[in-house]
mmCIF file of C-alpha atoms in Angstrom:
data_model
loop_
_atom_site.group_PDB
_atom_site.id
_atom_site.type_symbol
_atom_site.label_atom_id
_atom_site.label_comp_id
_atom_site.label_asym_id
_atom_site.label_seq_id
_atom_site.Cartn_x
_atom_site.Cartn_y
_atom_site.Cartn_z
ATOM 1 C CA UNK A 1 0.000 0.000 0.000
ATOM 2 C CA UNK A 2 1.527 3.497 -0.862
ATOM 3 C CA UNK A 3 1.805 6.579 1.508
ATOM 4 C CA UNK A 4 0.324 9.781 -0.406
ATOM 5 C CA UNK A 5 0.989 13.155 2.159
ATOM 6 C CA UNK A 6 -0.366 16.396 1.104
ATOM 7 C CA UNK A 7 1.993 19.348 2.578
ATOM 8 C CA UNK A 8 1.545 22.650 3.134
ATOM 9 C CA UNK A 9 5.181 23.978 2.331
ATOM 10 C CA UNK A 10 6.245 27.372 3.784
ATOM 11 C CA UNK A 11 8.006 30.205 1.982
ATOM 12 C CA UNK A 12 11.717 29.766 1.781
ATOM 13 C CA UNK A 13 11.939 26.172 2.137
ATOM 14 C CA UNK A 14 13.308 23.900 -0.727
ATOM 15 C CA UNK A 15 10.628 20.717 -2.275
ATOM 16 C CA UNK A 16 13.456 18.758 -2.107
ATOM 17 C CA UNK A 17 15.525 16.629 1.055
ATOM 18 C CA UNK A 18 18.892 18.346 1.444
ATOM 19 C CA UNK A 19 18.887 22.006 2.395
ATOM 20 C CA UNK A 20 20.888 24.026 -0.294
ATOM 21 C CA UNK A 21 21.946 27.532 -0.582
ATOM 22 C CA UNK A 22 20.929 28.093 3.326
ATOM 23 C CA UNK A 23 17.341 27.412 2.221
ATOM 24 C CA UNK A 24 15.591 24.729 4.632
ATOM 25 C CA UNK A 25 14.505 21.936 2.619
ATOM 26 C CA UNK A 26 11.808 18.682 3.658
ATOM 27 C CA UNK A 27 14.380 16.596 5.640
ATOM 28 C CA UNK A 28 13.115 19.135 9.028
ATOM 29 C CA UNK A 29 9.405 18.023 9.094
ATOM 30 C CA UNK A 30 9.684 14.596 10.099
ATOM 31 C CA UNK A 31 7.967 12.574 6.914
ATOM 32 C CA UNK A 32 7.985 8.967 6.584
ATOM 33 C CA UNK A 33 11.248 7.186 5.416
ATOM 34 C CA UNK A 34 11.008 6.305 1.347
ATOM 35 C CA UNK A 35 9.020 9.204 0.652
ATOM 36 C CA UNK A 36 9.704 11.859 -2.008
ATOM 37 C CA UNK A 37 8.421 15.238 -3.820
ATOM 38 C CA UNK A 38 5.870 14.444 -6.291
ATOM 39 C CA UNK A 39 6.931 17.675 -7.940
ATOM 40 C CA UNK A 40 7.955 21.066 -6.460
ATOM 41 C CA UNK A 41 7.349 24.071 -5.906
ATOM 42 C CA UNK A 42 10.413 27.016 -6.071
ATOM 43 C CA UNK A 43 11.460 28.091 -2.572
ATOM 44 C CA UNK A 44 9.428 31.033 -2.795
ATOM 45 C CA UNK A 45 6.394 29.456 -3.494
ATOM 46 C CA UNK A 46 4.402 28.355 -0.714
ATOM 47 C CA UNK A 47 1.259 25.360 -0.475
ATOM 48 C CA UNK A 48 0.214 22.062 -1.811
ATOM 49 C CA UNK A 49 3.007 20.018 -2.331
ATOM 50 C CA UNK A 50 2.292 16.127 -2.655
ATOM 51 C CA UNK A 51 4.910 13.874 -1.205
ATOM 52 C CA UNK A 52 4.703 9.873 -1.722
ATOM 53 C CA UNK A 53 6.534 6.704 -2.227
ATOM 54 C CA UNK A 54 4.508 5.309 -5.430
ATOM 55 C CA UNK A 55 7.261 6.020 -8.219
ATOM 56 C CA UNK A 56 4.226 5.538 -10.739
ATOM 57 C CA UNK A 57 2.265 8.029 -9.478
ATOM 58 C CA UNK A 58 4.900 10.627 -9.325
ATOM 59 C CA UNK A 59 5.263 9.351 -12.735
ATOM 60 C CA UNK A 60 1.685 10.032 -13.628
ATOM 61 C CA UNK A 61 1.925 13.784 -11.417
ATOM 62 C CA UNK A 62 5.113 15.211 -13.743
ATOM 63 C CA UNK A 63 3.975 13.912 -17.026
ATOM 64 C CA UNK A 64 2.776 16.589 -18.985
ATOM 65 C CA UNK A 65 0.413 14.257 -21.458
ATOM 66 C CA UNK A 66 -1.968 13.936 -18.011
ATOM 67 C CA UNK A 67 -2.503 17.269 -17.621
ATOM 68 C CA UNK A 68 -3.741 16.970 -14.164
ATOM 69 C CA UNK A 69 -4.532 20.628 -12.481
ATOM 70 C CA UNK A 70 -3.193 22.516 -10.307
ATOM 71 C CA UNK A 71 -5.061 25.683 -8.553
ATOM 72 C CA UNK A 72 -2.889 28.682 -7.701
ATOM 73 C CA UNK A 73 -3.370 31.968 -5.728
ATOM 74 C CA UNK A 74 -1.218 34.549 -6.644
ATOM 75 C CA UNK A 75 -1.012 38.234 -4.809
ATOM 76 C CA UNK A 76 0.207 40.128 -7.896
ATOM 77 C CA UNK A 77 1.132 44.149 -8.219
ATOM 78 C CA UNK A 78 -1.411 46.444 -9.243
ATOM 79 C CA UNK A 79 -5.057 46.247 -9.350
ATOM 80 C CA UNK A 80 -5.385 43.369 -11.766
ATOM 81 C CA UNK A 81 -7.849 43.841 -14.529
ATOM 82 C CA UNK A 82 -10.511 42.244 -16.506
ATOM 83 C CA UNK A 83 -8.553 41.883 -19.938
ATOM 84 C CA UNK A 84 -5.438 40.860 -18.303
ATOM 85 C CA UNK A 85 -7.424 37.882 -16.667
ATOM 86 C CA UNK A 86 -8.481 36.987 -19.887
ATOM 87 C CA UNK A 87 -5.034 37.110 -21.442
ATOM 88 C CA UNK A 88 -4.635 34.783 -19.263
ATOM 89 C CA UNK A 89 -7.100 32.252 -19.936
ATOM 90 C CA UNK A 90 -6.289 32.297 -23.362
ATOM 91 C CA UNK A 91 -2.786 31.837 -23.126
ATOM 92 C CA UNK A 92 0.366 34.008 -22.802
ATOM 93 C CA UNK A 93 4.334 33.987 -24.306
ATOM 94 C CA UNK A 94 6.735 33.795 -22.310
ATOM 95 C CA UNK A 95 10.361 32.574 -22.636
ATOM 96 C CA UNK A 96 9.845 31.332 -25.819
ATOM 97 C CA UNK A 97 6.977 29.633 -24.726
ATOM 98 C CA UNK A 98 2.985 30.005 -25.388
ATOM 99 C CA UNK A 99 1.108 28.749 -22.442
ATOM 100 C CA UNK A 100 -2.142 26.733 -22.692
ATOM 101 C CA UNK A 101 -5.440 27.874 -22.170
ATOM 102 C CA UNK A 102 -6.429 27.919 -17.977
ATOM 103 C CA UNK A 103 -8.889 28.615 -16.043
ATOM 104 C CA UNK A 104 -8.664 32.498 -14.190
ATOM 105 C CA UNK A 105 -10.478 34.987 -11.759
ATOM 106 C CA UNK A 106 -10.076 37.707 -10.323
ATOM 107 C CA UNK A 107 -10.037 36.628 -6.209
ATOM 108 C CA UNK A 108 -10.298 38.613 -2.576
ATOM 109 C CA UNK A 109 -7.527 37.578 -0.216
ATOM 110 C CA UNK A 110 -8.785 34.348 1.796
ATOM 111 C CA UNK A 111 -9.939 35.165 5.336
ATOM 112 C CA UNK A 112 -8.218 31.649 5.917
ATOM 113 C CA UNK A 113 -4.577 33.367 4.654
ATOM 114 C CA UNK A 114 -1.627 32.880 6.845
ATOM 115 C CA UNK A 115 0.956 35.573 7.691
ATOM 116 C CA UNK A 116 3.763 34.965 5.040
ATOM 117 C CA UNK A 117 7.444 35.501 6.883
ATOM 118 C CA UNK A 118 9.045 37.599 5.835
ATOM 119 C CA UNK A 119 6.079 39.742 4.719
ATOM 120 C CA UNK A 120 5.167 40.530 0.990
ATOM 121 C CA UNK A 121 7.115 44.303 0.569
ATOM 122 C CA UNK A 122 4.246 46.882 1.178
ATOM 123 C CA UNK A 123 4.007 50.034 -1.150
ATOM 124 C CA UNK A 124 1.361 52.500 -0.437
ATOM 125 C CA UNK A 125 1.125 53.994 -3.704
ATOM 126 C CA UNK A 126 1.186 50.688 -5.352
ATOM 127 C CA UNK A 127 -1.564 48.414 -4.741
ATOM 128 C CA UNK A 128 -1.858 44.622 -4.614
ATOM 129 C CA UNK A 129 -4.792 41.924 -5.910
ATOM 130 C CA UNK A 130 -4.945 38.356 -6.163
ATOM 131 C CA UNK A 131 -5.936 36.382 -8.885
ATOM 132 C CA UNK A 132 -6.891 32.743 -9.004
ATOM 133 C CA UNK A 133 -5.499 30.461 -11.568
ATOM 134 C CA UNK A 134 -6.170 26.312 -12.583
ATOM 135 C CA UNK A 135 -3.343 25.549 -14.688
ATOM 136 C CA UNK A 136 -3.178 21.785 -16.643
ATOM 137 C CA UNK A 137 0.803 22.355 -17.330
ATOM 138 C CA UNK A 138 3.456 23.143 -14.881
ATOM 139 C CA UNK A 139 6.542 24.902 -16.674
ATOM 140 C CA UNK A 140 9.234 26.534 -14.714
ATOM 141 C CA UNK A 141 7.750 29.434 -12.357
ATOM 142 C CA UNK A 142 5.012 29.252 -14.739
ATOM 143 C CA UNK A 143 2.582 31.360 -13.040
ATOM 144 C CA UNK A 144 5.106 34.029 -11.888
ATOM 145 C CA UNK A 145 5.506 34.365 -16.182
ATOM 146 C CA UNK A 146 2.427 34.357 -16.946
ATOM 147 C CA UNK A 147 1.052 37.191 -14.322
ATOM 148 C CA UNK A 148 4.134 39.723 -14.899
ATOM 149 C CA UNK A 149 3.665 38.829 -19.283
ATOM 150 C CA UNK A 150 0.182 40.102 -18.810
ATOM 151 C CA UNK A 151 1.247 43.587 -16.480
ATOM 152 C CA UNK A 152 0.623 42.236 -12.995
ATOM 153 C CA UNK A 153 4.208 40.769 -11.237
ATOM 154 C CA UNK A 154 3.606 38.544 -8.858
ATOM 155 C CA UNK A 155 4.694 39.253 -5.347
ATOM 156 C CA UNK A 156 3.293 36.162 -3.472
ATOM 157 C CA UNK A 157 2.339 32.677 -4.775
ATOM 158 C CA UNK A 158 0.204 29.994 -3.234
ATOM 159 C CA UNK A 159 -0.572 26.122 -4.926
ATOM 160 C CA UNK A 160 -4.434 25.532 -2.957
ATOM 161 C CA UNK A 161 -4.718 22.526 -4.902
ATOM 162 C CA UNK A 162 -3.857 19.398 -6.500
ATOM 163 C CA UNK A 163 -5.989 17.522 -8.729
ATOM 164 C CA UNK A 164 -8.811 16.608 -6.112
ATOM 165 C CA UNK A 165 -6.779 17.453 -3.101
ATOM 166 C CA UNK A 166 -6.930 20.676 -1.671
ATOM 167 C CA UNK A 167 -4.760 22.626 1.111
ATOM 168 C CA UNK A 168 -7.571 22.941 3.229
ATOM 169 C CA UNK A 169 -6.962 23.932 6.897
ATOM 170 C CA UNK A 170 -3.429 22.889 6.821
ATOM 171 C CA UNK A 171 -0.392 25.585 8.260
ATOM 172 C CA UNK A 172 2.497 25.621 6.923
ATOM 173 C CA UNK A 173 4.573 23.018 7.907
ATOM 174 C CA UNK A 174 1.773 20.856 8.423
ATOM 175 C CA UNK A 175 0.555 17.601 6.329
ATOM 176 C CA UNK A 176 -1.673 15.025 6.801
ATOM 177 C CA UNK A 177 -2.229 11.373 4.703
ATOM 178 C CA UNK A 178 -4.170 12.017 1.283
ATOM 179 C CA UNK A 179 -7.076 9.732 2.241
ATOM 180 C CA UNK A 180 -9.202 10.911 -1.047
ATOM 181 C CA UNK A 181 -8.578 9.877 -5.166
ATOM 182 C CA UNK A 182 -6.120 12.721 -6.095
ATOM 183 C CA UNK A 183 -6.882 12.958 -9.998
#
């Protein structure tokens, strides 16, 4: 029987075992032996990260052809706008690279929202929105791309979901066993 563990991963830690760089990685929140990233998320990224010791599903998670999604909140600069959400749905260049269509909204910040540390920098004559994002691809800091191709940098970053399994309740450097189907 596998071990599937969904993990709320703080800012500034690495999705990977051995701490690099001075950046805390997973090896500090007391997982399971055998158990590994099912994918990542950059250091600066915080949220749903899927850990698990079933080589074909991690398989099945970082295959592109299964484009399983994966739900995003970012906090971006600027009041984010109608037309640049729908840039965004449609697809934007980046890189070199066209992104496929996804699913976007404009969002409120969750009353559920933890502090992030160290705080997102605060400009009073610049304000900040959020935007909401399903994605079925998951390039390089592909959201971070997207947002600042379209006008709106982003300035914090949050995966709430996983195919079927979502963040929930959890803190971050919480997890608990994925009990439900994930795709």
């Amino acid at each position: 029987m596998s071990s599937v563990i969904l993990f709320n991963k703080p800012f500034g830690v690495l999705s990977q075992f051995t701490p690099e760089a001075g950046h805390p990685a997973l090896d500090q929140f007391g997982f399971p032996p055998g158990i590994y990233a099912a994918g990542r998320l950059d250091h600066d990224s915080e949220g749903a990260l899927l850990l698990t010791d079933d080589g074909k599903l991690i398989k099945r998670l970082l295959d592109p052809k299964f484009e399983h999604p994966r739900t995003y909140l970012a906090q971006v600069e600027g009041k984010i706008t109608k037309e640049a959400v729908q840039k965004l749905m449609q697809g934007v260049s980046f890189k070199g690279y066209r992104s496929k269509p996804c699913t976007a909204e404009i969002a409120t910040e969750p009353e559920w929202l933890w502090p992030r540390n160290p705080p997102v920098r605060f400009r009073a004559n610049i304000p900040t929105s959020w935007v909401r994002l399903t994605l079925i691809e998951g390039k390089n800091r592909q959201v971070r791309h997207m947002t600042a191709a379209v006008g709106f940098p982003t300035l914090r970053l949050i995966r709430t979901r996983i195919g079927n399994v979502e963040l929930g309740d959890l803190q971050p450097g919480q997890w608990r066993a994925v009990t439900e189907k994930i795709l």
